[in-house]
CSV table of C-alpha atoms and ligand atoms in Angstrom, one decimal:
chain,number,residue,atom,x,y,z
A,1,MET,CA,0.0,0.0,0.0
A,2,ASN,CA,2.9,2.4,0.6
A,3,GLY,CA,4.8,1.8,-2.6
A,4,THR,CA,7.6,-0.4,-1.3
A,5,SER,CA,9.1,-3.2,-3.3
A,6,VAL,CA,11.6,-6.0,-3.0
A,7,THR,CA,13.8,-4.4,-5.6
A,8,ASN,CA,14.9,-1.6,-3.2
A,9,GLU,CA,16.0,-4.0,-0.5
A,10,GLN,CA,19.6,-4.3,-1.6
A,11,GLN,CA,19.8,-0.5,-1.8
A,12,ILE,CA,18.4,-0.2,1.7
A,13,GLN,CA,20.7,-2.9,3.0
A,14,ALA,CA,23.7,-1.1,1.5
A,15,ILE,CA,22.8,2.1,3.2
A,16,ILE,CA,22.4,0.3,6.5
A,17,ASP,CA,25.7,-1.5,6.1
A,18,GLN,CA,27.5,1.7,5.3
A,19,LEU,CA,26.2,3.6,8.4
A,20,LYS,CA,25.4,1.0,11.0
A,21,HIS,CA,28.7,1.3,12.8
A,22,LYS,CA,28.4,5.0,13.4
A,23,PRO,CA,27.5,6.1,16.9
A,24,GLY,CA,23.8,6.8,17.0
A,25,ALA,CA,23.5,5.1,13.6
A,26,LEU,CA,19.7,5.1,13.5
A,27,LEU,CA,19.4,8.8,12.6
A,28,PRO,CA,22.1,8.8,9.8
A,29,ILE,CA,20.5,5.7,8.3
A,30,LEU,CA,17.0,7.2,8.4
A,31,HIS,CA,18.3,10.5,6.8
A,32,GLN,CA,20.1,8.6,4.1
A,33,LEU,CA,16.9,6.5,3.4
A,34,GLN,CA,14.8,9.6,3.3
A,35,ASN,CA,17.2,11.4,1.0
A,36,THR,CA,17.5,8.4,-1.3
A,37,PHE,CA,13.8,7.3,-1.5
A,38,GLU,CA,12.1,10.6,-0.4
A,39,TYR,CA,10.5,8.5,2.3
A,40,ILE,CA,11.3,5.6,4.7
A,41,PRO,CA,10.3,2.4,2.9
A,42,ALA,CA,8.3,0.1,5.2
A,43,ASN,CA,10.6,-2.9,4.5
A,44,ALA,CA,13.5,-0.9,5.8
A,45,ILE,CA,12.2,-1.1,9.4
A,46,ALA,CA,12.9,-4.8,9.9
A,47,LEU,CA,16.3,-4.5,8.2
A,48,ILE,CA,17.3,-1.6,10.4
A,49,GLY,CA,15.9,-3.4,13.5
A,50,ARG,CA,18.0,-6.4,12.7
A,51,ALA,CA,21.2,-4.4,12.1
A,52,LEU,CA,20.8,-2.2,15.2
A,53,HIS,CA,19.0,-4.6,17.5
A,54,GLN,CA,16.1,-2.3,17.9
A,55,THR,CA,12.4,-3.0,17.8
A,56,SER,CA,10.1,-1.8,15.1
A,57,ALA,CA,8.2,0.3,17.7
A,58,GLU,CA,11.4,2.0,18.7
A,59,ILE,CA,12.3,2.8,15.0
A,60,HIS,CA,8.7,4.0,14.3
A,61,GLY,CA,8.9,6.2,17.4
A,62,VAL,CA,12.0,8.0,16.0
A,63,ILE,CA,10.4,8.3,12.5
A,64,SER,CA,7.3,9.8,14.1
A,65,PHE,CA,9.3,12.2,16.2
A,66,TYR,CA,11.1,13.9,13.4
A,67,ARG,CA,8.9,15.7,10.9
A,68,HIS,CA,11.6,15.3,8.2
A,69,PHE,CA,10.9,11.6,7.9
A,70,HIS,CA,7.9,10.4,5.9
A,71,THR,CA,6.6,6.8,5.6
A,72,SER,CA,5.1,7.1,2.2
A,73,LYS,CA,6.0,9.0,-0.9
A,74,ASP,CA,3.2,10.6,-2.8
A,75,SER,CA,0.3,11.3,-0.5
A,76,THR,CA,-0.9,14.9,-0.5
A,77,HIS,CA,-1.9,15.2,3.2
A,78,ARG,CA,-0.2,13.9,6.3
A,79,VAL,CA,-2.6,13.4,9.2
A,80,GLU,CA,-0.9,12.8,12.5
A,81,ILE,CA,-2.7,11.7,15.7
A,82,CYS,CA,-1.1,12.3,19.1
A,83,ARG,CA,-0.7,9.1,21.0
A,84,ALA,CA,0.9,10.6,24.1
A,85,GLU,CA,-0.5,10.2,27.5
A,86,ALA,CA,-2.5,13.4,27.9
A,87,CYS,CA,-4.3,13.0,24.6
A,88,GLN,CA,-5.0,9.3,25.4
A,89,ALA,CA,-6.6,10.4,28.6
A,90,ARG,CA,-8.9,12.6,26.6
A,91,GLY,CA,-10.0,10.0,24.1
A,92,ALA,CA,-7.3,9.7,21.5
A,93,ARG,CA,-7.6,5.9,21.4
A,94,ALA,CA,-11.2,6.1,20.3
A,95,LEU,CA,-10.2,8.8,17.8
A,96,GLU,CA,-7.4,6.7,16.3
A,97,SER,CA,-9.6,3.6,15.8
A,98,HIS,CA,-12.2,5.9,14.2
A,99,ALA,CA,-9.5,7.4,12.0
A,100,LYS,CA,-8.1,4.0,10.9
A,101,LYS,CA,-11.6,2.7,10.2
A,102,THR,CA,-12.7,5.8,8.3
A,103,LEU,CA,-9.6,6.0,6.2
A,104,GLY,CA,-9.2,2.3,5.8
A,105,VAL,CA,-5.6,2.4,6.8
A,106,ASP,CA,-3.3,1.6,9.7
A,107,TYR,CA,-0.6,3.9,10.9
A,108,HIS,CA,2.2,4.5,8.4
A,109,GLN,CA,-0.1,3.8,5.5
A,110,SER,CA,-1.7,5.9,2.8
A,111,THR,CA,-5.2,5.8,1.5
A,112,ALA,CA,-5.7,4.0,-1.7
A,113,ASP,CA,-6.1,7.3,-3.6
A,114,ARG,CA,-2.8,8.4,-2.0
A,115,ASN,CA,-4.5,11.5,-0.7
A,116,ILE,CA,-3.9,10.9,3.0
A,117,THR,CA,-1.2,9.3,5.1
A,118,LEU,CA,-2.0,8.5,8.7
A,119,ASP,CA,0.9,8.7,11.2
A,120,PRO,CA,1.2,8.6,15.0
A,121,VAL,CA,2.9,11.4,16.8
A,122,TYR,CA,4.0,11.8,20.4
A,123,CYS,CA,2.9,15.2,21.9
A,124,LEU,CA,2.3,18.3,19.8
A,125,GLY,CA,2.4,20.7,22.8
A,126,ASN,CA,-1.4,21.0,22.9
A,127,CYS,CA,-1.9,18.6,25.8
A,128,SER,CA,-4.6,20.4,27.6
A,129,CYS,CA,-6.8,20.5,24.5
A,130,GLY,CA,-6.5,16.9,23.4
A,131,PRO,CA,-7.2,14.8,21.5
A,132,THR,CA,-4.8,16.6,19.2
A,133,ILE,CA,-4.1,16.0,15.6
A,134,ARG,CA,-1.8,17.8,13.1
A,135,VAL,CA,-2.5,18.1,9.4
A,136,GLY,CA,0.4,19.5,7.5
A,137,GLU,CA,1.4,22.5,9.6
A,138,HIS,CA,-2.0,22.9,11.3
A,139,ILE,CA,-2.7,21.7,14.8
A,140,TYR,CA,-6.3,20.9,15.8
A,141,GLY,CA,-7.4,20.4,19.4
A,142,ARG,CA,-10.4,18.7,21.0
A,143,VAL,CA,-10.8,16.5,18.0
A,144,ASP,CA,-13.7,14.1,18.4
A,145,THR,CA,-14.9,11.8,15.7
A,146,GLU,CA,-17.2,14.4,14.2
A,147,LYS,CA,-14.5,17.1,14.0
A,148,PHE,CA,-12.1,14.5,12.5
A,149,ASP,CA,-14.6,13.7,9.8
A,150,SER,CA,-15.1,17.4,9.1
A,151,ILE,CA,-11.3,18.0,8.8
A,152,ILE,CA,-10.9,15.0,6.5
A,153,ARG,CA,-13.7,16.3,4.3
A,154,GLN,CA,-11.9,19.6,4.0
A,155,LEU,CA,-8.8,17.8,2.8
A,156,THR,CA,-10.5,16.9,-0.4
A,157,THR,CA,-10.9,20.6,-1.3
A,158,THR,CA,-7.7,22.1,0.1
A,159,THR,CA,-4.1,21.6,-0.6
A,160,VAL,CA,-2.0,21.1,2.5
A,161,HIS,CA,1.1,19.5,1.3
A,162,ILE,CA,3.2,17.4,3.6
A,163,GLN,CA,6.8,18.5,3.9
B,1,FES,S1,-0.1,14.7,24.8
B,1,FES,FE1,-1.1,15.1,22.9
B,1,FES,S2,-0.4,17.2,22.5
B,1,FES,FE2,0.6,16.6,24.3
């Protein structure tokens, strides 16, 4: 769904092999993958994990933290849902399952029309007004399922390009 292919695996592995011995190798590897592919291919996660002895969750956590990294190439809109504690206490879990169901994707995936990519994020500095989401550069607070649907509807008529 996110455009990865087996053919890029050797290229990914070469980047990992070249950089894995550097201190804090994860970031240089992710930067090089982003520069090479314009996103972090999904099949890179397991390869990086194996080389650096890190879990997929740890690697996804770093990818989500840095806005520079994208997990898909061509989608127009990046929708990020805050999964940090304060937002979870305010209903982010219900929101994320609604978002996944509505968009028909899991985290790190793009909709079939490549219009929207759904990503998790960990705190957007809007904790007292959660659940919080970010769409492109815009942060929305108190996002319930109704507000989410309304924001998503707007995305079909606006052009908020991901970085
Ligand atoms: S916990 Fe969600 S914005 Fe801080």
